[in-house]
XYZ file of C-alpha atoms in Angstrom:
391
model
C 191.414 149.964 45.718
C 187.770 148.995 46.223
C 187.054 149.790 42.588
C 189.981 147.621 41.436
C 188.772 144.711 43.565
C 185.281 145.094 42.151
C 186.650 144.970 38.601
C 188.713 141.865 39.435
C 185.663 140.147 40.949
C 183.566 141.092 37.917
C 186.164 139.758 35.497
C 186.554 136.554 37.509
C 182.791 136.067 37.599
C 182.585 136.573 33.845
C 185.406 134.058 33.255
C 183.736 131.516 35.535
C 180.436 131.892 33.689
C 182.137 131.588 30.310
C 183.963 128.443 31.429
C 180.772 126.713 32.602
C 179.505 123.614 30.814
C 177.437 123.582 27.665
C 174.436 121.323 28.199
C 172.906 118.751 25.867
C 169.642 117.114 26.899
C 168.521 113.538 26.371
C 164.863 112.765 26.983
C 164.120 109.125 26.238
C 162.262 105.997 27.310
C 164.534 104.915 30.191
C 161.533 103.843 32.273
C 160.199 101.562 29.543
C 160.821 98.159 31.109
C 162.035 96.308 27.991
C 163.881 99.211 26.362
C 167.521 99.152 25.318
C 167.221 102.054 22.867
C 167.426 104.880 25.410
C 170.515 103.340 26.954
C 172.123 102.920 23.530
C 171.536 106.568 22.643
C 172.969 107.624 26.003
C 176.061 105.496 25.429
C 176.691 106.922 21.973
C 176.233 110.480 23.196
C 178.438 110.018 26.249
C 181.256 108.387 24.285
C 181.214 111.313 21.848
C 181.040 113.860 24.685
C 184.023 112.247 26.402
C 186.029 112.421 23.174
C 185.078 116.057 22.600
C 185.903 117.059 26.173
C 189.227 115.221 26.100
C 190.083 117.168 22.943
C 189.397 120.496 24.669
C 185.625 120.795 24.673
C 183.781 123.464 22.710
C 183.912 127.261 22.476
C 187.541 127.498 23.529
C 187.510 125.112 26.462
C 183.974 124.654 27.768
C 182.965 121.085 28.562
C 179.884 119.418 27.183
C 177.593 117.926 29.823
C 174.711 115.515 29.328
C 171.410 116.101 31.162
C 169.079 113.084 31.179
C 165.298 112.935 31.496
C 162.986 109.905 31.395
C 159.779 110.324 29.406
C 158.850 106.626 29.795
C 157.672 106.794 26.135
C 154.729 108.987 27.238
C 154.209 112.026 25.008
C 152.768 114.250 27.756
C 155.834 113.649 29.920
C 158.110 114.340 26.949
C 156.427 117.701 26.350
C 156.888 118.678 30.010
C 160.518 117.527 29.937
C 161.206 119.567 26.810
C 159.850 122.700 28.483
C 161.961 122.059 31.572
C 165.152 121.454 29.609
C 164.563 124.549 27.462
C 164.551 126.703 30.598
C 168.115 125.688 31.474
C 170.751 128.309 30.587
C 173.216 127.028 27.990
C 171.018 124.043 27.082
C 171.652 123.954 23.350
C 169.741 120.885 22.119
C 167.602 117.951 23.210
C 168.045 114.429 21.831
C 165.231 111.873 21.902
C 164.874 108.094 21.937
C 163.215 105.693 19.522
C 159.499 106.513 19.707
C 158.379 108.535 16.682
C 155.043 109.634 18.219
C 156.979 111.330 21.027
C 159.049 113.339 18.545
C 156.007 114.285 16.486
C 154.191 115.539 19.572
C 157.242 117.635 20.517
C 157.846 119.192 17.083
C 155.443 122.150 17.524
C 156.770 122.929 21.002
C 160.397 122.710 19.869
C 159.701 125.412 17.302
C 157.725 127.501 19.759
C 160.673 127.389 22.174
C 163.384 127.605 19.533
C 164.895 124.391 20.910
C 166.925 122.089 18.684
C 165.309 118.641 18.607
C 167.893 116.046 17.579
C 166.710 112.632 16.384
C 169.116 109.656 16.499
C 166.414 106.954 16.110
C 162.820 107.966 15.310
C 161.985 107.235 11.665
C 158.559 108.775 11.013
C 158.731 111.165 8.080
C 156.935 114.105 9.805
C 159.774 114.483 12.313
C 161.707 116.384 9.666
C 159.063 116.726 6.921
C 156.940 119.573 8.249
C 156.136 123.192 7.476
C 157.966 124.898 10.337
C 160.550 127.364 9.030
C 163.246 127.641 10.000
C 163.229 123.997 11.036
C 164.656 123.066 14.443
C 164.507 119.286 13.929
C 167.583 117.414 12.723
C 167.719 113.660 12.167
C 170.559 111.195 11.783
C 168.536 108.026 11.424
C 166.410 105.900 9.154
C 163.432 107.532 7.480
C 160.220 105.653 6.709
C 160.298 107.035 3.166
C 163.438 104.896 2.686
C 162.225 101.943 4.761
C 159.107 101.409 2.643
C 160.961 100.761 -0.634
C 163.574 98.683 1.210
C 160.900 96.391 2.696
C 159.195 95.862 -0.638
C 162.438 95.356 -2.563
C 163.747 92.871 0.022
C 160.508 90.872 -0.124
C 160.662 90.724 -3.906
C 164.361 89.889 -4.203
C 164.803 87.477 -1.293
C 161.426 85.720 -1.266
C 160.149 86.319 -4.824
C 157.049 87.681 -3.121
C 154.506 89.585 -5.184
C 151.731 89.731 -2.579
C 152.471 91.354 0.759
C 150.585 91.773 3.998
C 151.304 94.659 6.362
C 150.924 94.770 10.156
C 150.977 98.289 11.590
C 150.578 99.995 14.972
C 147.719 102.455 15.270
C 150.098 105.395 15.783
C 151.728 108.201 13.816
C 154.651 105.840 13.191
C 152.302 103.230 11.745
C 150.611 105.750 9.475
C 153.979 107.065 8.289
C 154.966 103.533 7.289
C 151.622 102.800 5.664
C 152.101 105.706 3.271
C 155.691 104.730 2.450
C 154.918 101.032 1.924
C 151.857 101.692 -0.252
C 153.816 104.076 -2.450
C 156.715 101.629 -2.790
C 154.498 98.646 -3.591
C 152.673 100.590 -6.281
C 155.911 101.762 -7.885
C 157.395 98.226 -7.917
C 154.246 96.494 -9.109
C 153.603 94.445 -5.969
C 150.197 93.879 -4.432
C 149.305 94.674 -0.829
C 146.678 92.058 -0.011
C 145.814 93.713 3.263
C 146.737 96.106 6.020
C 145.944 95.169 9.577
C 146.277 97.429 12.597
C 146.988 96.760 16.248
C 147.326 98.860 19.389
C 150.247 99.117 21.793
C 149.648 96.630 24.577
C 147.678 94.118 22.487
C 148.373 90.604 23.739
C 147.874 88.820 20.414
C 148.383 89.528 16.726
C 147.316 86.051 15.616
C 143.990 87.142 14.139
C 145.535 89.910 12.030
C 148.275 87.558 10.820
C 145.754 84.845 9.912
C 143.661 87.314 7.913
C 146.695 88.455 5.920
C 147.817 84.887 5.243
C 144.331 83.847 4.088
C 144.221 86.912 1.834
C 147.205 85.477 -0.023
C 150.191 87.242 1.527
C 153.528 85.630 0.682
C 155.447 87.714 3.237
C 154.563 90.024 6.115
C 155.945 93.513 6.625
C 155.850 94.176 10.365
C 156.071 97.615 11.949
C 156.537 96.973 15.658
C 158.602 97.392 18.778
C 159.989 94.546 20.851
C 156.841 93.591 22.802
C 154.464 93.189 19.869
C 157.221 91.799 17.654
C 157.967 89.044 20.164
C 154.261 88.228 20.504
C 153.898 87.770 16.745
C 157.044 85.645 16.449
C 155.893 83.293 19.210
C 152.432 82.987 17.651
C 153.778 82.318 14.156
C 156.278 79.756 15.473
C 153.390 77.855 17.078
C 151.725 77.369 13.680
C 152.394 74.453 11.333
C 155.546 75.133 9.321
C 153.660 75.629 6.051
C 151.677 78.479 7.624
C 154.744 80.456 8.739
C 155.356 83.369 6.391
C 158.625 85.334 6.263
C 158.501 88.445 8.440
C 160.317 91.595 7.325
C 160.444 93.897 10.315
C 160.998 97.537 11.061
C 163.791 98.180 13.541
C 161.692 99.030 16.586
C 162.259 95.469 17.782
C 166.010 96.105 18.027
C 165.409 98.893 20.530
C 164.463 96.431 23.256
C 165.043 92.967 24.653
C 163.361 91.366 21.657
C 165.436 88.211 21.221
C 165.039 87.195 24.867
C 161.305 87.930 24.760
C 160.816 85.908 21.561
C 162.930 83.038 22.879
C 163.509 79.890 20.846
C 160.567 80.786 18.614
C 162.787 83.321 16.844
C 164.807 80.504 15.275
C 161.644 78.876 13.933
C 160.523 81.952 11.992
C 162.184 83.559 8.962
C 162.683 87.001 10.507
C 164.715 89.889 9.058
C 165.006 93.436 10.377
C 165.985 96.708 8.730
C 169.132 98.501 9.928
C 171.462 101.368 8.993
C 174.590 100.389 10.909
C 176.438 97.371 12.261
C 179.725 97.134 14.115
C 180.192 93.707 12.505
C 183.013 93.904 9.961
C 183.437 97.638 10.560
C 187.185 98.311 10.898
C 187.553 102.091 10.883
C 189.248 104.378 13.421
C 185.860 105.574 14.691
C 184.510 102.023 15.024
C 187.600 100.896 16.924
C 187.385 103.878 19.297
C 183.706 103.396 20.010
C 183.982 99.630 20.471
C 186.848 100.140 22.914
C 184.741 102.608 24.894
C 181.765 100.234 24.847
C 183.929 97.413 26.184
C 185.584 99.528 28.858
C 182.517 101.419 30.057
C 179.454 99.363 29.182
C 180.552 95.727 29.055
C 180.009 95.085 25.345
C 182.364 92.177 24.725
C 182.117 91.836 20.929
C 181.017 93.821 17.892
C 177.887 91.695 17.444
C 177.020 91.944 21.146
C 176.318 95.681 21.146
C 172.701 96.277 22.138
C 170.723 98.523 19.785
C 173.785 99.384 17.656
C 172.001 101.965 15.501
C 171.181 103.992 18.613
C 174.811 104.044 19.711
C 176.181 104.906 16.277
C 173.621 107.526 15.302
C 173.838 109.318 18.656
C 177.636 109.287 18.506
C 177.794 110.910 15.074
C 174.975 113.354 15.792
C 176.698 114.555 18.974
C 179.947 115.171 17.102
C 178.075 117.096 14.410
C 176.335 119.192 17.054
C 179.682 120.029 18.670
C 181.010 121.206 15.326
C 177.960 123.421 14.910
C 178.419 124.891 18.402
C 181.984 125.850 17.556
C 180.956 127.204 14.170
C 178.229 129.298 15.814
C 180.697 130.603 18.390
C 178.069 130.650 21.137
C 175.291 128.716 22.848
C 172.634 130.696 20.990
C 170.325 128.018 19.620
C 169.347 129.980 16.528
C 173.000 130.413 15.589
C 173.698 126.717 16.232
C 170.669 125.793 14.121
C 172.034 127.877 11.255
C 175.507 126.392 11.737
C 174.191 122.818 11.496
C 173.126 123.598 7.926
C 176.640 124.810 7.119
C 178.796 121.978 8.496
C 181.251 120.595 5.972
C 182.649 117.090 5.649
C 183.013 114.792 8.649
C 184.324 111.210 8.793
C 181.839 109.642 11.165
C 181.113 106.207 12.536
C 178.133 105.481 10.292
C 179.462 107.129 7.135
C 181.481 109.984 5.704
C 179.274 113.063 5.616
C 180.127 115.499 2.828
C 177.476 117.949 4.020
C 175.210 116.326 6.611
C 172.497 119.003 6.621
C 171.357 121.758 4.299
C 168.579 124.331 4.459
C 166.335 121.956 2.520
C 167.501 118.631 3.985
C 167.610 117.892 7.706
C 168.294 114.161 7.307
C 171.970 113.230 7.503
C 171.600 109.658 6.226
C 170.133 108.388 2.973
C 168.494 105.304 1.498
C 171.983 104.032 0.643
C 172.601 103.337 4.339
C 169.767 100.801 4.598
C 170.343 97.030 4.853
C 168.829 93.990 6.589
C 170.040 91.828 9.454
C 168.994 88.679 11.301
C 169.240 87.416 14.856
C 171.283 84.316 15.607
C 170.233 81.768 18.231
C 172.512 83.445 20.784
C 171.084 86.956 20.253
C 173.635 88.377 17.823
C 172.375 90.777 15.162
C 174.209 89.988 11.909
C 173.855 91.614 8.453
C 172.107 89.238 6.058
C 174.976 89.373 3.544
C 177.685 91.730 2.348
C 175.403 93.092 -0.371
C 172.721 94.102 2.130
C 174.778 96.765 3.879
C 176.678 99.882 2.793
């Protein structure tokens, strides 16, 4: 009898363990005071997780559960958080936020630990373009190699600009964009009249802007997040109208409270920003589901009122793709899930229809075809520039 009871207890314990949650980590810049990107990624992930769990979970009934860490956009904290998350049993992958330097710093450790590093926002090329094999980094986001040509093409087509100035942060993200923009300008026959650098936390970009304008720039390509982007917009708006050049911006500004920080100055400057997704005009089953969840759970009243929409959409699709890989792998073994991600078939997502999102040689699920430009309205709505500027 004792032996039978022991067997029953053992079987029950095994069933309980098997039915435990499968964990997905999110380590992002929640403590960054002007950030909306981390919250957007969390929302997209949680909406997808809720859908997956309501449909039965993964691995025959196990629920997905989100574990959140705050790296405050500090790379050293992100490295510590990645180590801590990797020690958790059944932690299958860690998502990040918007800061490319954080991802780049974590890439070596992710491969040392065999931890899947999932990127729903960071755009620097080295996040997925590296020599680690097999690669444990997977991105569903913009890539600077696509942003560079898009910036240059937009400047040429919209503003007839042949001479461009570039403002870049002194970071890995800035250097990634420098390479992409220089290559694109050379291939399209446009001149870069200057490249000016700034540091995070600088309180003025007026001198760099003035130097580029005096060098003959007809438009400015800006690589920035919300704080520095708002500073530049306010400084340009304060200039005489004839000295205000069009600004073509990277999307870091959309990952924070940029429009509020820029204020009325934003309507006095010709400012466009690169994007890969908008809920505006998107009438698909996935878009309707996600918008309903955003309204019910996060207070987003309209399609053009969603904060940091690319973060929501990318994280949503990437979470669904990860769940498919978990089921395909048949376990929480990260190596098997990594292999399964490269074998996923077609999936009708929120951002696009993926015929084969990842392969052994391509760990970027989007493409240059997903890139378009948008503008802010006076009441802080982010609207695609025109129907031709979006997929």
